[in-house]
GROMACS .gro file of C-alpha atoms in nm:
model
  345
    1UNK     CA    1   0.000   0.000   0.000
    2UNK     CA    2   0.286   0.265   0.059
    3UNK     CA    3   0.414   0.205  -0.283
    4UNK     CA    4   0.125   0.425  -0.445
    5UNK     CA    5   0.202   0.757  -0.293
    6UNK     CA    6   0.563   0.710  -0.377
    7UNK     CA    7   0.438   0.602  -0.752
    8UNK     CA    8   0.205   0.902  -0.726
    9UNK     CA    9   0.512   1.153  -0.612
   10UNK     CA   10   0.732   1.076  -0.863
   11UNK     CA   11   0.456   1.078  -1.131
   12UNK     CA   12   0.386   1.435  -1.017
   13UNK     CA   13   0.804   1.549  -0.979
   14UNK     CA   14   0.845   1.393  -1.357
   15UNK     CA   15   0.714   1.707  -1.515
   16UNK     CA   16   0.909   1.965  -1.318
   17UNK     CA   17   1.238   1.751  -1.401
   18UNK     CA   18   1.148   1.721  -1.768
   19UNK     CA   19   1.023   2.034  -1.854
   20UNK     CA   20   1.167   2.288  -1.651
   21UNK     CA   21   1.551   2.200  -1.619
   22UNK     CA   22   1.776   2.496  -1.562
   23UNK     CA   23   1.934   2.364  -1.938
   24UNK     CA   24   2.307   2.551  -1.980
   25UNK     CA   25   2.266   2.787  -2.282
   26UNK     CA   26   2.671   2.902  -2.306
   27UNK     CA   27   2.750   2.847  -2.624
   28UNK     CA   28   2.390   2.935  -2.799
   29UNK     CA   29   2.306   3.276  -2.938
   30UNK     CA   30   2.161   3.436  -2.687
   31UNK     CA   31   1.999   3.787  -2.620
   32UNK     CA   32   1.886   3.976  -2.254
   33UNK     CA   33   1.577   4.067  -2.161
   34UNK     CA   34   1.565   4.310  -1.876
   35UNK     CA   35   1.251   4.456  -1.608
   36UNK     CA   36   1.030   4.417  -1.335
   37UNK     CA   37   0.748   4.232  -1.217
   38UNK     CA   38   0.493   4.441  -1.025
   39UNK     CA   39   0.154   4.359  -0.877
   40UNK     CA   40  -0.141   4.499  -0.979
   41UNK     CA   41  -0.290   4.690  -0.687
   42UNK     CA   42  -0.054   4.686  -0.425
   43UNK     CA   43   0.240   4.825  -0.710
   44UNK     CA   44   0.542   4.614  -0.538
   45UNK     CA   45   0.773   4.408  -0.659
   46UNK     CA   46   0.699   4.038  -0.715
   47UNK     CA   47   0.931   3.740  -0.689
   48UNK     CA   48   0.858   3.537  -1.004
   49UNK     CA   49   1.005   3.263  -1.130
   50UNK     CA   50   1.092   3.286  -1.544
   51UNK     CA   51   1.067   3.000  -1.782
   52UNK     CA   52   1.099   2.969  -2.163
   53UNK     CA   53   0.961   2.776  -2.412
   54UNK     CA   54   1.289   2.636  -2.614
   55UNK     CA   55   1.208   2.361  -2.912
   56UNK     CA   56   0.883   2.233  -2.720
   57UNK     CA   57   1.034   2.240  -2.410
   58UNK     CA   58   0.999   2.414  -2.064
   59UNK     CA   59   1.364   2.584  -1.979
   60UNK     CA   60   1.426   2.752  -1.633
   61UNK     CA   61   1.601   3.088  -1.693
   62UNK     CA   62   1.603   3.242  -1.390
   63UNK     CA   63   1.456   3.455  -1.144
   64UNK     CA   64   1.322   3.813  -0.989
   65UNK     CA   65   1.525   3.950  -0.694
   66UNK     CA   66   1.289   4.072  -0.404
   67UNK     CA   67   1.233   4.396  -0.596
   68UNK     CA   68   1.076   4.229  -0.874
   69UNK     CA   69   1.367   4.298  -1.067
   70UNK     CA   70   1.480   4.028  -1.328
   71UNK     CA   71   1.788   4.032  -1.614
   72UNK     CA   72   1.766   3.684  -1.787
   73UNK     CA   73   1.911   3.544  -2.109
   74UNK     CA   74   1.707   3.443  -2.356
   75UNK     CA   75   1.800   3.194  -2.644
   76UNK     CA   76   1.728   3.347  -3.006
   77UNK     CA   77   1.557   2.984  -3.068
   78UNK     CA   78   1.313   3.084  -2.723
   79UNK     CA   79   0.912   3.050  -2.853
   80UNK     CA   80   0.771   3.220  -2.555
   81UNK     CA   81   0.877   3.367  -2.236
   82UNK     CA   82   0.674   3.241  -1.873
   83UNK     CA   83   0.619   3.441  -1.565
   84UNK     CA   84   0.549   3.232  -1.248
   85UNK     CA   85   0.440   3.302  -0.871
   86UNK     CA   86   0.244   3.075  -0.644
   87UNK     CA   87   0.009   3.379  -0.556
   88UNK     CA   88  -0.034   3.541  -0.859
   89UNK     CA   89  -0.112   3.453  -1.220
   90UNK     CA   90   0.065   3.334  -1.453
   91UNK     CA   91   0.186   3.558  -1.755
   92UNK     CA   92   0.318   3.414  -2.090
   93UNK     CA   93   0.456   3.627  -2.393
   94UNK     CA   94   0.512   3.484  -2.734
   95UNK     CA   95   0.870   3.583  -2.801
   96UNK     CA   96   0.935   3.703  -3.207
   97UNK     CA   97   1.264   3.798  -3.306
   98UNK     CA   98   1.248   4.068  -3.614
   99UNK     CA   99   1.561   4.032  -3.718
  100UNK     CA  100   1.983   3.921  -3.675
  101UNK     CA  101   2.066   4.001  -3.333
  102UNK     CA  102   2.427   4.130  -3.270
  103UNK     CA  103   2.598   3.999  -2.981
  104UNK     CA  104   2.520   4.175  -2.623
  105UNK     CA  105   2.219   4.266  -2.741
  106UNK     CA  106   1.973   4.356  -2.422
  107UNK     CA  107   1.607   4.467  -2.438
  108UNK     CA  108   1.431   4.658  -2.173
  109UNK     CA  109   1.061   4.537  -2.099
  110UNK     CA  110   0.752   4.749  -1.954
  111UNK     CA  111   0.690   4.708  -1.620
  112UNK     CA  112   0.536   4.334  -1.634
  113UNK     CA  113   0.174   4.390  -1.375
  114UNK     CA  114   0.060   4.046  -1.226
  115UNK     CA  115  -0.249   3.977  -1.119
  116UNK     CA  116  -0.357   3.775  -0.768
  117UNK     CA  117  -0.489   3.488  -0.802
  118UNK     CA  118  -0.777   3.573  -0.489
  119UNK     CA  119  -0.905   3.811  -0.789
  120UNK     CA  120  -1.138   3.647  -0.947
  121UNK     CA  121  -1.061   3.774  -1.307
  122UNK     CA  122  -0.704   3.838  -1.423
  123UNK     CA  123  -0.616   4.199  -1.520
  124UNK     CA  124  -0.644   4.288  -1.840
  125UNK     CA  125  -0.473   4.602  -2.009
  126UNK     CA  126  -0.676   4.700  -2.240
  127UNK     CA  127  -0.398   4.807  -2.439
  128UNK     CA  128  -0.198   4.490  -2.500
  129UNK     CA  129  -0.567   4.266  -2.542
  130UNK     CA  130  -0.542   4.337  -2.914
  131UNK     CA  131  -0.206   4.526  -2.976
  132UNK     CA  132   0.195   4.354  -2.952
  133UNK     CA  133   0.463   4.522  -2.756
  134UNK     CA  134   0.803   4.639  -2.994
  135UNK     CA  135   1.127   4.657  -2.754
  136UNK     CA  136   1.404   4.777  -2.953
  137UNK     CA  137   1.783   4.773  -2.856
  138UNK     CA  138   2.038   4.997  -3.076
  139UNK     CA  139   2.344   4.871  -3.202
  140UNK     CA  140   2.568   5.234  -3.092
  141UNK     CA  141   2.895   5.240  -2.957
  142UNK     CA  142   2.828   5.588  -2.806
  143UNK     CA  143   2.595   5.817  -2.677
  144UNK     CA  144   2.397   6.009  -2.950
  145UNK     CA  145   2.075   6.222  -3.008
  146UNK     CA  146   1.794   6.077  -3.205
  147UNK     CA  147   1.444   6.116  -3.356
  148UNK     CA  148   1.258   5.763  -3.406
  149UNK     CA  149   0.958   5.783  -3.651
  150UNK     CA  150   0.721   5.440  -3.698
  151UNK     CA  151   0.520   5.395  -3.961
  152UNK     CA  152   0.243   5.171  -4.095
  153UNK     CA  153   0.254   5.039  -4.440
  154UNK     CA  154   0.051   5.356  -4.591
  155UNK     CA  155   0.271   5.580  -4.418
  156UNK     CA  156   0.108   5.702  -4.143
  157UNK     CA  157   0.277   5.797  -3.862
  158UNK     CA  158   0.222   5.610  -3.552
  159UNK     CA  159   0.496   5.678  -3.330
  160UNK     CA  160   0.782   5.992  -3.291
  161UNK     CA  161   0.970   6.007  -3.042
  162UNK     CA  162   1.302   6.222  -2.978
  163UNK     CA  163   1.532   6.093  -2.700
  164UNK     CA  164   1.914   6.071  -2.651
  165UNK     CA  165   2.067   5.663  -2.664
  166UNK     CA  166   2.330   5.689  -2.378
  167UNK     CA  167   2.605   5.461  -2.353
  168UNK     CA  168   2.476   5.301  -2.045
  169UNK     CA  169   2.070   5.282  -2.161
  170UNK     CA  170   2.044   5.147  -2.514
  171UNK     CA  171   1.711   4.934  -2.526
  172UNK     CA  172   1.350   5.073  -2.502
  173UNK     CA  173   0.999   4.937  -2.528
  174UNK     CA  174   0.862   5.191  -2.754
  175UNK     CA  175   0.507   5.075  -2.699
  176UNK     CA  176   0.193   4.844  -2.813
  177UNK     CA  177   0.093   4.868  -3.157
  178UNK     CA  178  -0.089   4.666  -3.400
  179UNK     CA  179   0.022   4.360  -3.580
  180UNK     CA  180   0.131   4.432  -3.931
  181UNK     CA  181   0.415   4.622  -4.115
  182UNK     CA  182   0.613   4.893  -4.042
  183UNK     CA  183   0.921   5.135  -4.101
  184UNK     CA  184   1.145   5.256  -3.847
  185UNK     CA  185   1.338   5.514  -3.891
  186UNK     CA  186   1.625   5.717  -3.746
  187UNK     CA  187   1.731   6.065  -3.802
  188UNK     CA  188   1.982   6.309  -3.660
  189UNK     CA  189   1.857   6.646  -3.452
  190UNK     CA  190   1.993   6.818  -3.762
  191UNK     CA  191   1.749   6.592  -3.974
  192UNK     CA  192   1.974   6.398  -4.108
  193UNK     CA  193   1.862   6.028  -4.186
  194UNK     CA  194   2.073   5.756  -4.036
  195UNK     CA  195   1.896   5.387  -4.013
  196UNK     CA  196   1.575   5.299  -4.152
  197UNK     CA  197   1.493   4.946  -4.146
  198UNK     CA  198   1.156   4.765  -4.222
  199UNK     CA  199   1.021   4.571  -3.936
  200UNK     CA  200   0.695   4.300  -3.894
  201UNK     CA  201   0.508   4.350  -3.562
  202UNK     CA  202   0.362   3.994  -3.469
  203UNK     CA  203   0.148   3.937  -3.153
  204UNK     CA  204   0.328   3.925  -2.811
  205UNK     CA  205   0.662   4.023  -2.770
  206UNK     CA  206   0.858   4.167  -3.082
  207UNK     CA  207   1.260   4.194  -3.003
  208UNK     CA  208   1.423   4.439  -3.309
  209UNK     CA  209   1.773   4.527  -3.315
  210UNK     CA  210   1.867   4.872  -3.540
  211UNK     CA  211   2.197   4.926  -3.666
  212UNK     CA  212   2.308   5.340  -3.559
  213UNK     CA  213   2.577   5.446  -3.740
  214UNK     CA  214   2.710   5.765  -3.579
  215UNK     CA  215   2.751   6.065  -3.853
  216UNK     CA  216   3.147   6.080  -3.918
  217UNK     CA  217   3.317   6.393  -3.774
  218UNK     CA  218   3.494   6.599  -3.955
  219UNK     CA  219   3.848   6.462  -4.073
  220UNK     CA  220   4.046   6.806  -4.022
  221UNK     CA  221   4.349   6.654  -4.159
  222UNK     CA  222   4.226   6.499  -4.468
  223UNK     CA  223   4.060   6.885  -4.502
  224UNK     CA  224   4.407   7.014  -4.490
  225UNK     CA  225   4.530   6.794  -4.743
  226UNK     CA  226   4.253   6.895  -4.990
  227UNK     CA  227   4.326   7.264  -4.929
  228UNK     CA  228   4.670   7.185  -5.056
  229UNK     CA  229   4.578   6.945  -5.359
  230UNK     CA  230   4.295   7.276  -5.407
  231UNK     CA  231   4.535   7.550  -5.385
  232UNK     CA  232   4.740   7.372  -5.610
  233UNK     CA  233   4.536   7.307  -5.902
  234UNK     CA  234   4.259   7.566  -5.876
  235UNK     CA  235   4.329   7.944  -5.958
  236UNK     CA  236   4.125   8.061  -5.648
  237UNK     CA  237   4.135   8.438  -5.755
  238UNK     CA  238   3.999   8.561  -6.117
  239UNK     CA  239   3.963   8.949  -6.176
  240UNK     CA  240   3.676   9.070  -6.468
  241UNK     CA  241   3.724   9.469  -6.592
  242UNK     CA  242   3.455   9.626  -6.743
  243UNK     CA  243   3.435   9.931  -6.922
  244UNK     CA  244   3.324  10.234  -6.775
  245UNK     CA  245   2.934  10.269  -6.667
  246UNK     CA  246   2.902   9.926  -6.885
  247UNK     CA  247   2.843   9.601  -6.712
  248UNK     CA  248   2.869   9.379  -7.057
  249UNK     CA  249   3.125   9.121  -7.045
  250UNK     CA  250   3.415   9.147  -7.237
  251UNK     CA  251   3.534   8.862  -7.520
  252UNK     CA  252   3.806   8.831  -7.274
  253UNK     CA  253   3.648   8.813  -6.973
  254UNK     CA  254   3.408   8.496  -7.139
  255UNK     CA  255   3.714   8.312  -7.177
  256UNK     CA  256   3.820   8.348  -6.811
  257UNK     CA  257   3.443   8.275  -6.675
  258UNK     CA  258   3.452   7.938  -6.879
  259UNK     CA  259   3.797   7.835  -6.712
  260UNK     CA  260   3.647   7.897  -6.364
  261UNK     CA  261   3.266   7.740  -6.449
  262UNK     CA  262   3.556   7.421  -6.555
  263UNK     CA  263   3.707   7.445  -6.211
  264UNK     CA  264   3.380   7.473  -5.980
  265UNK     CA  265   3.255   7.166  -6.176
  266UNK     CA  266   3.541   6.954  -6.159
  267UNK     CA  267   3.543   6.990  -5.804
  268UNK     CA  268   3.258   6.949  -5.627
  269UNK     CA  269   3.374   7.089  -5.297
  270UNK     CA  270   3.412   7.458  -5.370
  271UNK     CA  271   3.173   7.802  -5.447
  272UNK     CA  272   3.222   8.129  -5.618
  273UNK     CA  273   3.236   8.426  -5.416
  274UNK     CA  274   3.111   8.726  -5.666
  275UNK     CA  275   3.212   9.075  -5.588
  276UNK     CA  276   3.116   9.354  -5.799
  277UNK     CA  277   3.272   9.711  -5.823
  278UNK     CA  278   3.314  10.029  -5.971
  279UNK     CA  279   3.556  10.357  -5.966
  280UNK     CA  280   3.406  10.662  -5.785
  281UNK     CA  281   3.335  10.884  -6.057
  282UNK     CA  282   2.934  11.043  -5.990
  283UNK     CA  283   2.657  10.936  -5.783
  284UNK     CA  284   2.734  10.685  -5.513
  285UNK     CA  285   2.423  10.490  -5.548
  286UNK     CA  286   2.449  10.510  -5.892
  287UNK     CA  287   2.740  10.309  -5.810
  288UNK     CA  288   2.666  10.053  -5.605
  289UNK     CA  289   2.361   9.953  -5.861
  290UNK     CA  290   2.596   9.960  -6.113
  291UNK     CA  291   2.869   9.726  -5.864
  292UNK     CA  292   2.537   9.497  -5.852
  293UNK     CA  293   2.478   9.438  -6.216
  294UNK     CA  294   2.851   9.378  -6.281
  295UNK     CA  295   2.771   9.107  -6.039
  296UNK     CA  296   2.472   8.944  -6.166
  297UNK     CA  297   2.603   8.890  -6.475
  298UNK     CA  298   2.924   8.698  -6.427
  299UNK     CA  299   2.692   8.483  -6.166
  300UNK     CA  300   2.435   8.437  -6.448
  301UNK     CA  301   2.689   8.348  -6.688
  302UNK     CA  302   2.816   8.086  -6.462
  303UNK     CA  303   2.490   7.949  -6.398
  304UNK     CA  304   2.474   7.894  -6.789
  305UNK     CA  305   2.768   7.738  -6.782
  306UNK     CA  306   2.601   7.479  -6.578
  307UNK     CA  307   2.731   7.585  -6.215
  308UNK     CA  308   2.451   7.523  -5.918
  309UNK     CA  309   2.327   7.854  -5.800
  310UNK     CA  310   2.378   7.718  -5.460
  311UNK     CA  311   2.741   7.759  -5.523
  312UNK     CA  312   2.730   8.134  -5.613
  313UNK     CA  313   2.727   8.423  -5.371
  314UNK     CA  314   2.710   8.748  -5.532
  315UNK     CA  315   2.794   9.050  -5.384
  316UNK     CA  316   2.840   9.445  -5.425
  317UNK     CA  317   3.037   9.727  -5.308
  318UNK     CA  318   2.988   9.981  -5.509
  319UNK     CA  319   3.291  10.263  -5.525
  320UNK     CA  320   3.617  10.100  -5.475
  321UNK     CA  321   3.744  10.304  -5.165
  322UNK     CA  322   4.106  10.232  -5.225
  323UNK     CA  323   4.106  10.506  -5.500
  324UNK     CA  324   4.101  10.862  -5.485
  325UNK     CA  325   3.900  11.126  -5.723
  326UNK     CA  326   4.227  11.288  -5.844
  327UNK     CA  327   4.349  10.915  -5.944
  328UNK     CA  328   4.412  10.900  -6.332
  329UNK     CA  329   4.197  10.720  -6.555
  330UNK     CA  330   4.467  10.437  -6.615
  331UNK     CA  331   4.430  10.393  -6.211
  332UNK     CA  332   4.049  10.456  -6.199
  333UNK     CA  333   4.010  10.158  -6.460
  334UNK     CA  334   4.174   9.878  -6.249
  335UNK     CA  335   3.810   9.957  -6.000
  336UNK     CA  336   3.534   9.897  -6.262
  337UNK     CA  337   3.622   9.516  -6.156
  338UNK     CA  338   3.453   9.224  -6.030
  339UNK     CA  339   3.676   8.979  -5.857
  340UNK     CA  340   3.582   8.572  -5.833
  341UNK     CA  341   3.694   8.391  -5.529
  342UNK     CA  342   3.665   8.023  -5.537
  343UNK     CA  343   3.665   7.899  -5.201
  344UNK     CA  344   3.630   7.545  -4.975
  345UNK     CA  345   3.330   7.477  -4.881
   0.00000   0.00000   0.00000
């Protein structure tokens, strides 16, 4: 008679032994999952025990400390993820992985709210009966400022958000949405796009890694080196003279605009800075609309040449102040000028 309890104890131990074994995972791609397990009404931290569903079996992984606080790791091959506590009910997320996970790759989880099990229903958040939770942990060696945009497949909007990834804090859940497809991307504060990678949302838990490449600084030493391959092979100044109170072009000076529309286009790091002036003979602002027409039309020949407006900043000064009224006319000719700077941008 006293072998049936011991038959009956056993029978009941075989599940725990087969199905939730604390299974070593070195080795295996893995992934951490990071939060805390709160109850409902009393908002404390409960001690649950975690389990995963691995190839059709029940894994132990690990468990809360006495804050409710829990950092587990999770094999990429895990089907769905198991909260347990004798007083409380039990919570299970179906685990999807979006996409390649690099290694050290953690995700941060909402605050996970239990139920009791003296209340008669389980909680339900309305907001995760119908919609899947997105965690998202970015792939940055250092700390940088971000806006995230989500959007559906018609490209709505459904979720901006501007925060700063720190060095320490790399992983968010981002929120509940519905299942189906969606874009995330990643731009600079300066607007500048940066990642954008398509992602599907199942239902339960959606893990989705994003690739941040930081925007390269400045290399001030290659910049030095093309100043001097620049100043080498670019004529950076280029002087125009017009005739007096006349601001057509000379043949001359159509041959010298072509060279330097050749050498903004050849190198596609440098502008045209346009000045236009005049001698002081007569009325001032005679002058300086005269300085400004001078001006306008080497920049418009350039543009015909096929040079980017963009690249072109015109500018006037009217009387060249350098010169004096009793200056001869041989002197007073070198001001009716416009002078061409080509500069690094």
């Amino acid at each position: 008679m006293r072998t049936i309890p011991i038959l009956l104890i056993s029978y009941l131990l075989i599940p725990y032994f087969v199905f939730a074994q604390k299974d070593n995972i070195q080795g295996e791609p893995v992934c951490n999952i990071r939060g805390i397990c709160v109850d409902t009404a009393k908002v404390v931290g409960i001690k649950a025990s975690i389990f995963g569903l691995i190839n059709g079996h029940i894994k132990f992984l690990g468990n809360c400390d006495e804050a409710g606080k829990f950092d587990v790791r999770l094999p990429l091959n895990i089907e769905q993820i198991i909260f347990k506590n004798e007083d409380y009910h039990t919570i299970s997320k179906t685990i999807h992985i979006a996409n390649k996970l690099p290694s050290r790759c953690y995700f941060h989880l909402k605050n996970l709210i239990m139920s009791p099990k003296d209340i008669l229903f389980k909680t339900l958040d309305d907001r995760t009966a119908l919609r899947s939770e997105l965690a998202l942990s970015f792939n940055v060696i250092d700390s940088i400022s971000i806006n995230y945009i989500l959007t559906d497949s018609i490209s709505s909007t459904i979720a901006e958000l501007p925060f700063t990834i720190f060095q320490l804090k790399k992983s968010w859940t981002v929120g509940y949405y519905t299942p189906g497809d969606y874009t995330a991307k990643l731009y600079t504060k300066d607007n500048k796009l940066i990642s954008m990678e398509k992602l599907i949302i199942y239902p339960g838990l959606n893990l989705f890694s994003i690739k941040v490449i930081k925007p390269a600084q400045k290399d001030t030493s290659a910049i030095r080196r093309l100043s001097r391959n620049y100043a080498a092979n670019v004529s950076t100044t280029t002087v125009l003279y017009f005739d007096q109170s006349s601001s057509d072009l000379r043949s001359q000076s159509k041959n010298a605009l072509d060279s330097v529309a050749r050498q903004i286009l050849e190198h596609p790091n440098i502008k045209a800075v346009v000045t236009g002036y005049t001698d002081n003979v007569g009325s001032r602002d005679l002058n300086i609309t005269l300085s400004e027409y001078r001006a306008r039309t080497v920049e418009n020949y350039l543009k015909q040449r096929g040079v980017s407006p963009q690249r072109i900043a015109a500018k006037w000064s009217g009387p060249d102040t350098k010169l004096a009224p009793q200056d001869k006319e041989e002197v007073k000719s070198m001001s009716r000028r416009v002078v061409i700077q080509l500069l690094l941008e």
